[in-house]
Amino acid sequence: MNTREMFKRAVAGGYAIPAFNFNTMEQMQAIVMAAVETKSPVIMQVSKGARNYANGTILRNLAKGAVEYAKELGCEHPEIVLHLDHGDTFELCKDCIDNGFSSVMIDGSSLPYEENIALAKKVVDYAHQFDVTVEAELGVLAGVEDEVAAAESHYTKPEEVIDFSTRTGCDSLAISIGTSHGAHKFTPEQCTLVNGVLVPPPLAFDILHEIEKKLPGFPIVLHGSSSVPMEEVNTINKYGGHLEAAIGIPEEQLREASKSAVCKINIDSDSRLAMTAAIRKHLAEHPGDFDPRQYLKPARENMKKMYIHKIVNVLGSDGKLAQQ
Ligand code: G3H
Ligand code: 13P
Ligand code: ZN
């Protein structure tokens, strides 16, 4: 399914739909198990890097399998969107639209304003012929987009959002209010030490609320929303890893954002951390194991636990399937 009705209900209901990236079968399984157990709609998203890693044909068939798997697990009416994350060209978006994706993101956020509009509009005009929904982005996040963008991140300008959404016809808008990609979202110097914990500066809720006023009820998306749980980072470091100064977005802030027009929250790094922590722990404790199933099973379990936690305790999308 596409995101249209899903987002309408999420904005009205004050919760957000989880958008989890996947590259492997184990991530797909964990996402589906978590969504079924919590009766949550879910967006499974594929990046260009995921397509390069796993092959686009394999990933979209995994997503088809995900729907069948959800039914097999007892969910009669699963709500699963297959979404292209950070599409950077019309051709990539078209390829996904032509091959069964129900939603795409065209990320022209690093382009000059008018070029971003022209590219997003071209994708929207094509996608809407096939009832595929389109996410576009205004404002630049730090992290992954730095590869294609200026080194500086900058917040979305509320004065541009009406013009941008009207002229592109996009179905949802990703904004920049202080989140960023990856597991190192802030330097320790940018944080305040509270009870031994580094607390990052808050998200720019003032900008979010201004945007909401300009576009009442319009679906807003937050990228870069992993919270980088300390317990996973500590496990990774305890069992031979070396992750320093990994800092994410505090979950209370994402919980607050979920109650607003933010109706899609992107989480990838937390899944990577959950998987790596479980694998490192398993292999350190079972040095004789060499069957991948022995360490991928606990990795899958740990990701599933994390996804359930996000759905129930952070985004509030549990129990929100239209047909239970
Ligand atoms: O926003 C980016 C996602 O985390 C995907 O990352 O391009 O390394 O697959 P990736
Ligand atoms: P994180 O790196 O914070 O998980 O963000 C993922 C994301 O925005 C995918 O588009
Ligand atoms: Zn992103």
Coordinates of C-alpha atoms and ligand atoms in Angstrom, one line a residue, residues 21 47 50 85-86 144 181 268 272, ligand 1:
N21 CA 15.7 0.5 6.6
S47 CA 18.3 2.9 0.2
A50 CA 20.9 -1.3 0.1
D85 CA 14.9 6.0 0.8
H86 CA 16.9 9.0 -0.5
V144 CA 24.7 10.8 4.6
H181 CA 22.2 10.5 10.0
D268 CA 18.4 2.7 10.5
R272 CA 22.7 -1.7 12.8
Ligands
G3H1 O1 19.6 7.7 5.5 C1 20.4 6.7 5.1 C2 20.1 5.4 5.6 O2 20.6 5.2 6.9 C3 20.7 4.4 4.6 O3 22.0 4.3 4.7 O4 22.8 4.5 2.4 O5 24.2 3.3 4.1 O6 22.1 2.3 3.2 P1 22.8 3.6 3.5

